[in-house]
PDB file of C-alpha atoms in Angstrom:
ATOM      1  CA  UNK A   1      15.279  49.810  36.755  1.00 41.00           C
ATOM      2  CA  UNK A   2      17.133  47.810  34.588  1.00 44.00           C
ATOM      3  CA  UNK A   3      20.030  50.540  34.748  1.00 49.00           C
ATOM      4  CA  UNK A   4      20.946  48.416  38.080  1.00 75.00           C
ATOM      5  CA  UNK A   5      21.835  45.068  36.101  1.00 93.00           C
ATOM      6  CA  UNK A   6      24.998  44.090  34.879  1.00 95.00           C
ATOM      7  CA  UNK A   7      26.159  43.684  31.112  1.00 96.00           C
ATOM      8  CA  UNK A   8      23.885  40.638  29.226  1.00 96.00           C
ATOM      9  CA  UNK A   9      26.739  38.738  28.742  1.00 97.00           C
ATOM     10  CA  UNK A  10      28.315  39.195  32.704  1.00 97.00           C
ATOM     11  CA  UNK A  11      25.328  38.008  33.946  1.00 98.00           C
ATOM     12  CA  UNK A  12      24.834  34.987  31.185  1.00 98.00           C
ATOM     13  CA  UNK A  13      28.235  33.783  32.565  1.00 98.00           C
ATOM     14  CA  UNK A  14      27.735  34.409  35.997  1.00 98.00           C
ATOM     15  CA  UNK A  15      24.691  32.810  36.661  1.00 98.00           C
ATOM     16  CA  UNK A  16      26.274  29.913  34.786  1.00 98.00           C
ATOM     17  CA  UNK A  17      28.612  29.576  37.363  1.00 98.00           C
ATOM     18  CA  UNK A  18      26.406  29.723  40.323  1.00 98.00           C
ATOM     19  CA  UNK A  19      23.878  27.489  38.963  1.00 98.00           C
ATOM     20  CA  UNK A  20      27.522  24.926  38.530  1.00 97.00           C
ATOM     21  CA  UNK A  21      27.599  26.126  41.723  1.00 98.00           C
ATOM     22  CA  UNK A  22      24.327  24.819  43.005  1.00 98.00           C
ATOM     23  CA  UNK A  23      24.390  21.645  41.103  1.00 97.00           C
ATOM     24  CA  UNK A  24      27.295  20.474  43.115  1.00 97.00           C
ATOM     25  CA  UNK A  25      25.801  20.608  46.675  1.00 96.00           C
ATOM     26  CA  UNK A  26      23.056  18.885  44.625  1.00 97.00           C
ATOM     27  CA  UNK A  27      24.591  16.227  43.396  1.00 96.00           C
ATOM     28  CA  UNK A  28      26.403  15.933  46.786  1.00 94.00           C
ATOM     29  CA  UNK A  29      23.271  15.120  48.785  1.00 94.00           C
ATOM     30  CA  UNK A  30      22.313  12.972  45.601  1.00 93.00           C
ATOM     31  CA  UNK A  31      24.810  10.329  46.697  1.00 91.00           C
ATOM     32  CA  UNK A  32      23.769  10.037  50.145  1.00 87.00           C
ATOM     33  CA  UNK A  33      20.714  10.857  52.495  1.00 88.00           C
ATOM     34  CA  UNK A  34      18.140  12.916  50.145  1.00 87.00           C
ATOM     35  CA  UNK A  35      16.389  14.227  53.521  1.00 86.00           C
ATOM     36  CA  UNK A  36      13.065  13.555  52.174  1.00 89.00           C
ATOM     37  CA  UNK A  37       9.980  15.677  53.869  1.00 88.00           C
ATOM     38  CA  UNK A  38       6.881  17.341  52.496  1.00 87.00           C
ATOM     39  CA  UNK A  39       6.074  20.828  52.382  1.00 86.00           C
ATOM     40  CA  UNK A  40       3.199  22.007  53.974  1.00 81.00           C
ATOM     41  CA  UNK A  41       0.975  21.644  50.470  1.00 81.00           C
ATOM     42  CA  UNK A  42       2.060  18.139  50.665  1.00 75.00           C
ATOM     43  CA  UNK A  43       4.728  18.604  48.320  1.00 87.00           C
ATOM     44  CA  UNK A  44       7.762  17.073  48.540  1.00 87.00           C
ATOM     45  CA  UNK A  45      11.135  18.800  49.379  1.00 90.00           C
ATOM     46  CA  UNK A  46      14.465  17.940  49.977  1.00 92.00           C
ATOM     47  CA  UNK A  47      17.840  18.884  51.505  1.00 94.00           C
ATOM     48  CA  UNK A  48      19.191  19.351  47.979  1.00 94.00           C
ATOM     49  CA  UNK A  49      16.398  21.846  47.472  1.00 95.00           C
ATOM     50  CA  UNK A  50      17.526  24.103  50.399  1.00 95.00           C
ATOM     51  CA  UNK A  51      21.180  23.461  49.678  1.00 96.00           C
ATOM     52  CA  UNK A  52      21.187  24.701  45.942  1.00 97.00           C
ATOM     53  CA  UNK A  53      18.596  27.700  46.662  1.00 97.00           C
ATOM     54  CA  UNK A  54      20.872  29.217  49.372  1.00 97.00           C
ATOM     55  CA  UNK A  55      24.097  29.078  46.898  1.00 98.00           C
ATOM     56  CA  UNK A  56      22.336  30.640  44.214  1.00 98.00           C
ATOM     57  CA  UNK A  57      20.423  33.167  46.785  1.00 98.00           C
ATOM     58  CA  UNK A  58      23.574  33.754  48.040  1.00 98.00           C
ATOM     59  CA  UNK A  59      25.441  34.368  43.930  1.00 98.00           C
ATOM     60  CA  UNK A  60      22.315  36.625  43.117  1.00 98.00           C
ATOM     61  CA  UNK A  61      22.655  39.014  45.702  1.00 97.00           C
ATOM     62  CA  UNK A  62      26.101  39.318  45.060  1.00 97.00           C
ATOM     63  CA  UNK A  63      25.936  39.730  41.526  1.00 97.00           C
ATOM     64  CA  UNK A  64      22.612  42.017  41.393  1.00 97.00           C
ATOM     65  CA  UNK A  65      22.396  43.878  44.633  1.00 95.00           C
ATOM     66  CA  UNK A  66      18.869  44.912  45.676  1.00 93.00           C
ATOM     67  CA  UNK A  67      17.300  42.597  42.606  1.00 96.00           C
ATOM     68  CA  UNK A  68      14.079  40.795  44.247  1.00 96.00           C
ATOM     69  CA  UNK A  69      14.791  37.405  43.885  1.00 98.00           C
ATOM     70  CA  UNK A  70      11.251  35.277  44.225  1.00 98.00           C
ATOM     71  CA  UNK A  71      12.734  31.078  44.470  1.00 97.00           C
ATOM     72  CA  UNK A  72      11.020  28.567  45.324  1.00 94.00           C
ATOM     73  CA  UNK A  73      11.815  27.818  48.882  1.00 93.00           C
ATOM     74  CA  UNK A  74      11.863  31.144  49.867  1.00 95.00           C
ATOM     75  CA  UNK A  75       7.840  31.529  48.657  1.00 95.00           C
ATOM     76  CA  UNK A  76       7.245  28.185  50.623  1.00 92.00           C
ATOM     77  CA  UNK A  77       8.907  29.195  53.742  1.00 92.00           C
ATOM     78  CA  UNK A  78       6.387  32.937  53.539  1.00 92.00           C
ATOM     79  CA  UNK A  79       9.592  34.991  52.600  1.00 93.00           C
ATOM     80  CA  UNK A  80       7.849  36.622  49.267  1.00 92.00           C
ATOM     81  CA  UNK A  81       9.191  39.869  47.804  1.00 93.00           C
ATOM     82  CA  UNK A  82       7.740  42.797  46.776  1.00 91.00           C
ATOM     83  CA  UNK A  83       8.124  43.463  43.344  1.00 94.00           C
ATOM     84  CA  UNK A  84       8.191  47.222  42.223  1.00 91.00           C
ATOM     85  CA  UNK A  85       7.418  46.673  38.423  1.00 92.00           C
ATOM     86  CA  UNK A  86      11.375  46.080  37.977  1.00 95.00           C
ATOM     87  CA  UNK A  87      13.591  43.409  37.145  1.00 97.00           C
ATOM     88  CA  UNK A  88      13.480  40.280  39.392  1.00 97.00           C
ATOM     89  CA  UNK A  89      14.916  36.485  39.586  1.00 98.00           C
ATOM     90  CA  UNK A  90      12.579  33.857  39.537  1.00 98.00           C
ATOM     91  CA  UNK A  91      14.650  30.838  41.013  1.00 98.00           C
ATOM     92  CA  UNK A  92      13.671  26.867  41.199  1.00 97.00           C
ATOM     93  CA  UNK A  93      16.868  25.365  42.882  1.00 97.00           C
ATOM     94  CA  UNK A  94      15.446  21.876  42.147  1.00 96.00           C
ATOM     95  CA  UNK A  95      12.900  21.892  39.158  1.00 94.00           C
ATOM     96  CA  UNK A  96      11.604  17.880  39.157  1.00 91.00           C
ATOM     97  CA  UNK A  97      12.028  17.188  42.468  1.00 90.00           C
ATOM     98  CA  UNK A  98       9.831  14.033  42.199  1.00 88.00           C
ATOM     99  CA  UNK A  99      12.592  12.651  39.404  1.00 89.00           C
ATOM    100  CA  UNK A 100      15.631  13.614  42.342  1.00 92.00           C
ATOM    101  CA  UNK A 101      13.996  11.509  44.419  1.00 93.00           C
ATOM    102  CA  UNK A 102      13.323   8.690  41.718  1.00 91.00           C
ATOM    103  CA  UNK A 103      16.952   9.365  41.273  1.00 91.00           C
ATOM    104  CA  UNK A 104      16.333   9.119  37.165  1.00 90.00           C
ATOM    105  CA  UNK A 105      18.537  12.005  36.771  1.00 92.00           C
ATOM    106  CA  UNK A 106      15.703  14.039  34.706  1.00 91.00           C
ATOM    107  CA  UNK A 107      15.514  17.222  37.793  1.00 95.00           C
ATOM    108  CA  UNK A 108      17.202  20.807  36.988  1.00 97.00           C
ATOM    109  CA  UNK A 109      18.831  24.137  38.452  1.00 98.00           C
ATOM    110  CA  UNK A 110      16.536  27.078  36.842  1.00 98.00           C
ATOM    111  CA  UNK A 111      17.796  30.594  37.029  1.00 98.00           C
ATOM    112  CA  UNK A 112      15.523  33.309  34.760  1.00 98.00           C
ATOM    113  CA  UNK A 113      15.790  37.243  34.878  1.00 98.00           C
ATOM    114  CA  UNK A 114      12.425  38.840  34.411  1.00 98.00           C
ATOM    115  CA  UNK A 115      12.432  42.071  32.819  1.00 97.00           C
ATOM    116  CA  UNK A 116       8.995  43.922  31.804  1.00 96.00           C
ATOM    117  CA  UNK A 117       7.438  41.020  32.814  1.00 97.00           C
ATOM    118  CA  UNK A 118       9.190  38.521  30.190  1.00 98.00           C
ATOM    119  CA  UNK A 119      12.224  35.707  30.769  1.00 98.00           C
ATOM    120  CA  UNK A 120      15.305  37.734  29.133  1.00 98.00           C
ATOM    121  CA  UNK A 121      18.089  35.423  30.634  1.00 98.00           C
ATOM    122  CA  UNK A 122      17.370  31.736  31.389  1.00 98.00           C
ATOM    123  CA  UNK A 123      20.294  28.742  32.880  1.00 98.00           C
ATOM    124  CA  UNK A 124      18.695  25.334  32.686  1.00 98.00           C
ATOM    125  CA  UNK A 125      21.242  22.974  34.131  1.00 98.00           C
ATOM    126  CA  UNK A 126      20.964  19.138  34.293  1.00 97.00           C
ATOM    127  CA  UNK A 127      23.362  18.619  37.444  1.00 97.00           C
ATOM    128  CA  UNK A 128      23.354  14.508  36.870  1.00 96.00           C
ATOM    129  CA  UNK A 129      24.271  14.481  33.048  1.00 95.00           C
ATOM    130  CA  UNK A 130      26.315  17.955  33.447  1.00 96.00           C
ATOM    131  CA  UNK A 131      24.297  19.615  30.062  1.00 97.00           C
ATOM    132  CA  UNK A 132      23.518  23.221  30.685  1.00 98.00           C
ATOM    133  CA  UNK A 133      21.414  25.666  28.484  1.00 98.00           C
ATOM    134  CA  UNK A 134      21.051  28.925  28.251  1.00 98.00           C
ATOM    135  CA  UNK A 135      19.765  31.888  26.536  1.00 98.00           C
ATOM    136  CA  UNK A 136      19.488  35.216  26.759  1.00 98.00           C
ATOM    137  CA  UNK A 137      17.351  37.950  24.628  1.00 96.00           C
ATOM    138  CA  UNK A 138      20.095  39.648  23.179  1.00 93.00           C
ATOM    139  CA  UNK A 139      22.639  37.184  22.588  1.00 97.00           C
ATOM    140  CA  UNK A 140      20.969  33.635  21.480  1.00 98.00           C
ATOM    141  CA  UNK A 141      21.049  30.798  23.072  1.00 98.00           C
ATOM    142  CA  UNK A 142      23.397  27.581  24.006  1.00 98.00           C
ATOM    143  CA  UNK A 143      24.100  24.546  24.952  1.00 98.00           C
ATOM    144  CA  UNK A 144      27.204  22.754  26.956  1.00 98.00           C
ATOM    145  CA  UNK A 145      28.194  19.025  27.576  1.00 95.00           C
ATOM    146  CA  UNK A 146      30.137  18.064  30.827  1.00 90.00           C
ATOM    147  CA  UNK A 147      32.081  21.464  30.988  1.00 87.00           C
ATOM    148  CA  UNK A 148      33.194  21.365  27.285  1.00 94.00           C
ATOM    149  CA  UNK A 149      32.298  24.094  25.048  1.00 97.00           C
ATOM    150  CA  UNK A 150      28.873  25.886  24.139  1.00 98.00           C
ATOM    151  CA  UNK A 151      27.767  25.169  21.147  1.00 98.00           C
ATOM    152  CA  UNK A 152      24.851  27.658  19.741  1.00 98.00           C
ATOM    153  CA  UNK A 153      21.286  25.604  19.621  1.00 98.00           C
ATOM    154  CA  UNK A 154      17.865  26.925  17.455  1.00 98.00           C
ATOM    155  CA  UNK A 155      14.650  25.509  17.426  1.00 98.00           C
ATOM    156  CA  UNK A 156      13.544  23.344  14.019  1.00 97.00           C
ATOM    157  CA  UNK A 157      11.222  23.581  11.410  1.00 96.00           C
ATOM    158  CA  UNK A 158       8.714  20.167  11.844  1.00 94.00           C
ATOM    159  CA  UNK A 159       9.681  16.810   9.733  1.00 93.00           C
ATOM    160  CA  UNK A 160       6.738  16.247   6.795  1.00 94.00           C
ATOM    161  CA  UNK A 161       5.492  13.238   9.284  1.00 95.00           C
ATOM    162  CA  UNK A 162       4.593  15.323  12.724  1.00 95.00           C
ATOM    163  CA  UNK A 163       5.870  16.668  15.368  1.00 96.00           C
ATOM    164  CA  UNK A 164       7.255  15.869  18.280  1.00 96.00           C
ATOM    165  CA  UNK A 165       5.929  16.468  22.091  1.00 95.00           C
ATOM    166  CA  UNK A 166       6.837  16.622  24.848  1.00 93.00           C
ATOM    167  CA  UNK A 167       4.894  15.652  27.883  1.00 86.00           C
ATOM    168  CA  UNK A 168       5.765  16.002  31.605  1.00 79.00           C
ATOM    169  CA  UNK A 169       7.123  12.292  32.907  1.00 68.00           C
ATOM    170  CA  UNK A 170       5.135  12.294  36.209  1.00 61.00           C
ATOM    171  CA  UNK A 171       1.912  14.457  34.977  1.00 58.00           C
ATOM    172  CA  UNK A 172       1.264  12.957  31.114  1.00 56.00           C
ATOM    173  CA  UNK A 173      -2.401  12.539  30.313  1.00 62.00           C
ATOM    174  CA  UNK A 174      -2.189  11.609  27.183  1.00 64.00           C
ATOM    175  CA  UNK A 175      -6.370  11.191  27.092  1.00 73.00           C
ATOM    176  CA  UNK A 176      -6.301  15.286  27.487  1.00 78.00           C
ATOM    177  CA  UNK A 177      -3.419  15.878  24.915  1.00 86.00           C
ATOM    178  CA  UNK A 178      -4.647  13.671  22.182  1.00 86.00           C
ATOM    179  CA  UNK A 179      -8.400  15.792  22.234  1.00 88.00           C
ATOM    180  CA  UNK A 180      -6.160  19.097  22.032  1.00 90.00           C
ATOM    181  CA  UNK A 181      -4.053  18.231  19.180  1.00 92.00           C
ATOM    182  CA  UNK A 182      -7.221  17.071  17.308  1.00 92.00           C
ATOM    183  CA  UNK A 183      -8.622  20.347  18.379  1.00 93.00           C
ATOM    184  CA  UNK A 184      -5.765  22.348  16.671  1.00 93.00           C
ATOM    185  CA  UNK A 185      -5.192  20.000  13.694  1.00 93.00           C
ATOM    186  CA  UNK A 186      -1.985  18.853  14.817  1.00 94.00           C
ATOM    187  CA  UNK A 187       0.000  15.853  13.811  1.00 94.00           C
ATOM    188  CA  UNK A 188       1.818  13.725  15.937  1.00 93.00           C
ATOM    189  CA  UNK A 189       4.142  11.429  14.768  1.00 94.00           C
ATOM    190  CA  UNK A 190       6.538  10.902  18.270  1.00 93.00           C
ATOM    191  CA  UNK A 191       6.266  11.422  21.796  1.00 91.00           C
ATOM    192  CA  UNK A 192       8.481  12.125  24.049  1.00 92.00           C
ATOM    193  CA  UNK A 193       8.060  12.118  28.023  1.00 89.00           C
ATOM    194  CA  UNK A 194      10.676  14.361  30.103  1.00 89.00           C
ATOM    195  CA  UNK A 195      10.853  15.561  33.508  1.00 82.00           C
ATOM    196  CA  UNK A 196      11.492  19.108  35.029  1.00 83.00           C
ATOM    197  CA  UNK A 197      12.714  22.263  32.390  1.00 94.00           C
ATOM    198  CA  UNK A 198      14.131  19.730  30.070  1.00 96.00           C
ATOM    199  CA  UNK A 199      11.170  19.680  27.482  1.00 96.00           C
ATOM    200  CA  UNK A 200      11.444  23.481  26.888  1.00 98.00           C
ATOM    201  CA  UNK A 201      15.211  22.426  26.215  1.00 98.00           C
ATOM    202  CA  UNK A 202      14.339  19.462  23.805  1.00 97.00           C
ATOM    203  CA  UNK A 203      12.192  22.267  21.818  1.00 98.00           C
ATOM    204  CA  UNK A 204      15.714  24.688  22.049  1.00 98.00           C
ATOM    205  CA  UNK A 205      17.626  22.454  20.441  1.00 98.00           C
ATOM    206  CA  UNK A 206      15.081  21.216  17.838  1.00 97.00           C
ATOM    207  CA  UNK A 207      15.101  17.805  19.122  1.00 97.00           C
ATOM    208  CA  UNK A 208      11.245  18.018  19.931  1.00 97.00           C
ATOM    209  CA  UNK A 209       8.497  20.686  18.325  1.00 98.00           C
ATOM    210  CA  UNK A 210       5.916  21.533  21.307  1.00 97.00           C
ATOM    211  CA  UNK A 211       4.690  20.780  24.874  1.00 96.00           C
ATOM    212  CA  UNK A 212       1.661  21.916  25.760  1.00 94.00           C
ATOM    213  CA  UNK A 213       0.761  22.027  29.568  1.00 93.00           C
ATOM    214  CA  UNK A 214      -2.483  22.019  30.838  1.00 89.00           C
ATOM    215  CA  UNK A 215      -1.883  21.345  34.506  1.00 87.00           C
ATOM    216  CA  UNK A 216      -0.667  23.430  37.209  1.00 91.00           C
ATOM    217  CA  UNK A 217       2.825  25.188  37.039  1.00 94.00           C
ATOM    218  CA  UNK A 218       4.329  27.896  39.080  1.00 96.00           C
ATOM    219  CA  UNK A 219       6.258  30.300  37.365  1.00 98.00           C
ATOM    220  CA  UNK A 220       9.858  29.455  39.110  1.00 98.00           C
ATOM    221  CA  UNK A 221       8.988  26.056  37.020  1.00 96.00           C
ATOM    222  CA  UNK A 222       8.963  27.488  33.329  1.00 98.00           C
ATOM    223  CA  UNK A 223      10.287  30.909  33.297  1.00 98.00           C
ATOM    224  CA  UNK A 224      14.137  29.489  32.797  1.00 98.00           C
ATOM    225  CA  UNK A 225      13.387  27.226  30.124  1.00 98.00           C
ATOM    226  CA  UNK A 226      11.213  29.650  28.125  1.00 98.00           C
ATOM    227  CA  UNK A 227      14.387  31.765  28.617  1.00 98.00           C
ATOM    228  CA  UNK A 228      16.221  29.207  26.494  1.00 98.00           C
ATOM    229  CA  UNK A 229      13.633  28.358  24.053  1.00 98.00           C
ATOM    230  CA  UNK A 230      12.460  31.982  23.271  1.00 98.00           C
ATOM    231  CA  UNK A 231      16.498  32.767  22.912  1.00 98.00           C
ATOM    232  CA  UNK A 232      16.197  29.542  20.803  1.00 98.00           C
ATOM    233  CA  UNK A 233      13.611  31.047  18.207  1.00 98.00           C
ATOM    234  CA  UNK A 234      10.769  29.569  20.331  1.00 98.00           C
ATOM    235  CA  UNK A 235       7.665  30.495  21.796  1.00 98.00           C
ATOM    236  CA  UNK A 236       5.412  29.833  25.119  1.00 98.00           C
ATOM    237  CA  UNK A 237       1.974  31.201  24.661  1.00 98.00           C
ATOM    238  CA  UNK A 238      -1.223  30.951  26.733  1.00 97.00           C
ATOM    239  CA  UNK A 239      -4.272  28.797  25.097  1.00 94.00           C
ATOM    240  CA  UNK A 240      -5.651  32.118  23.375  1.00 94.00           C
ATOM    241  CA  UNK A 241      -2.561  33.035  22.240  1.00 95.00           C
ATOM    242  CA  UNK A 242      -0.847  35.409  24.331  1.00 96.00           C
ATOM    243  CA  UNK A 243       3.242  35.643  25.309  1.00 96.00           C
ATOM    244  CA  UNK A 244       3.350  34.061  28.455  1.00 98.00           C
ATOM    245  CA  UNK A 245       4.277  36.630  31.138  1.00 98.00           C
ATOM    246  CA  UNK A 246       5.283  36.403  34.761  1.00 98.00           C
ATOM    247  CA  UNK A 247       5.192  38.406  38.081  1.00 97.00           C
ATOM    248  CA  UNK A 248       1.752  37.639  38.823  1.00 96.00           C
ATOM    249  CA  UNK A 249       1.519  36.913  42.665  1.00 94.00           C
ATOM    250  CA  UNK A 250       0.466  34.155  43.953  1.00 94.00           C
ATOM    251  CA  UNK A 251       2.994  33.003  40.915  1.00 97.00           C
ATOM    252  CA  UNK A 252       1.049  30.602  39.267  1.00 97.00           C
ATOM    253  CA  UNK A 253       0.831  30.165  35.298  1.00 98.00           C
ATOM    254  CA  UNK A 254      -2.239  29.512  33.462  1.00 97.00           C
ATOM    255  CA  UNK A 255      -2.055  26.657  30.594  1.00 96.00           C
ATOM    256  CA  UNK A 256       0.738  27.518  27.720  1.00 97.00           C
ATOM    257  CA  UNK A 257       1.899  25.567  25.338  1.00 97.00           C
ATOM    258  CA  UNK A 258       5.995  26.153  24.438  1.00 98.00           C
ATOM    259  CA  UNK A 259       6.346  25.358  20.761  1.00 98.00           C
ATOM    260  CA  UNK A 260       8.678  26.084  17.816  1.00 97.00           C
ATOM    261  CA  UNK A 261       6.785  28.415  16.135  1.00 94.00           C
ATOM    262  CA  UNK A 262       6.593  26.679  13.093  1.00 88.00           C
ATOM    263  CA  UNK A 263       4.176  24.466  15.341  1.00 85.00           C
ATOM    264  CA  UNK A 264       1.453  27.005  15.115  1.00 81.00           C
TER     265      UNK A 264
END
């Protein structure tokens, strides 16, 4: 199936551009009316979510005709593909949509190809501070500042004192997390708290060392930014172990931890 995709590098760049794409009609809704409702799990949803997921529904088709495309919006709304064991997008339009409506700034476009059941393109793009990062299996990964150039980014070995984790701004226990690093003999020497897909960037570009999740995550959620830090030299592994995989309907991830594998 994967005879139907586009070069590695054609789709890098254009799914770059439609997740640009996407962040504008974010950020346009961002200065005005957020149209805040809740979805019918109780979660909350906004116009900005619709907005972006329609642009980059819109780019995907375009770019990889008859691709299953399984986003966020789509899933809520009952519109769920069938997958036929070939490649497919897994799209969050609005990862953090919590922090949107906090307006801190911390929420992000996610756009991952799934091939064989891994992330082998991922476009994690901060639409209020403009960074983007990407990665892709065959060709590293990156990292852009307000529409200047990309810069390559790896994942770092761990400073003598500890690492660093990550931990999810509006979902930290830090009660839970302290009894697992014990558990695995892990020193911490800094914390630090993020929302959306940004922790699996800070990891990318060796500014943190691991985030381990142990709450619930859909797979729209993480498969982007395990694009990036895999592409990075990273890892995100289930609690035994195990590669973290996706295209497992209802779409929902079991614990993982994303790490630089020197965190092991």
């Amino acid at each position: 199936m994967s005879r139907l995709l586009p070069p590695p590098t054609t789709l890098r760049d254009a799914c770059t551009e439609i997740a640009e794409a996407a962040a504008v009609e974010i950020m346009r809704i961002y200065a005005g009316d957020l149209g805040v409702r809740n979805k019918a799990d109780k979660s909350p949803v906004t116009d900005a979510d619709h907005a972006a997921e329609a642009v980059i529904l819109a780019g995907l088709h375009k770019l990889t005709p008859g691709v299953a495309i399984v986003a966020e919006e789509e899933m809520a709304a009952g519109r769920k593909p069938t997958l036929d064991g070939g490649p497919f997008w897994l799209v969050d339009p609005l990862d953090g949509t919590k922090e949107f409506i906090k307006r801190n700034g911390e929420f992000t476009v996610n756009i991952a190809l799934i091939e064989n059941g891994r992330p082998t393109l991922g476009i994690v793009l901060a639409p209020a501070t403009g960074l983007l990062w990407r990665g892709a299996a065959s060709l590293g990964a990156d990292k852009r500042e307000r529409g200047g150039a990309f810069t390559a980014i790896a994942t770092r070995s761990p400073p003598p004192q500890g690492l660093t984790a990550c931990a999810s701004r509006s979902h930290a226990i830090y009660s839970d997390l302290n009894i697992w690093f014990r558990s695995q003999n892990l020193t911490v020497a800094e914390r630090l708290e993020a929302g959306s897909s940004l922790k699996f960037c800070l990891i990318a570009e060796g500014r943190a060392d691991i985030y381990p999740r142990f709450g619930p995550t859909s797979e729209w959620d993480t498969a982007a930014g395990q694009g990036v830090l895999e592409a990075a030299g990273g890892e995100v592994v289930t609690v035994s172990g195990k590669p973290l995989t996706y295209g497992h309907p209802p779409f929902l991830n079991p614990h993982f931890i994303a790490r630089t594998k020197a965190a092991r």
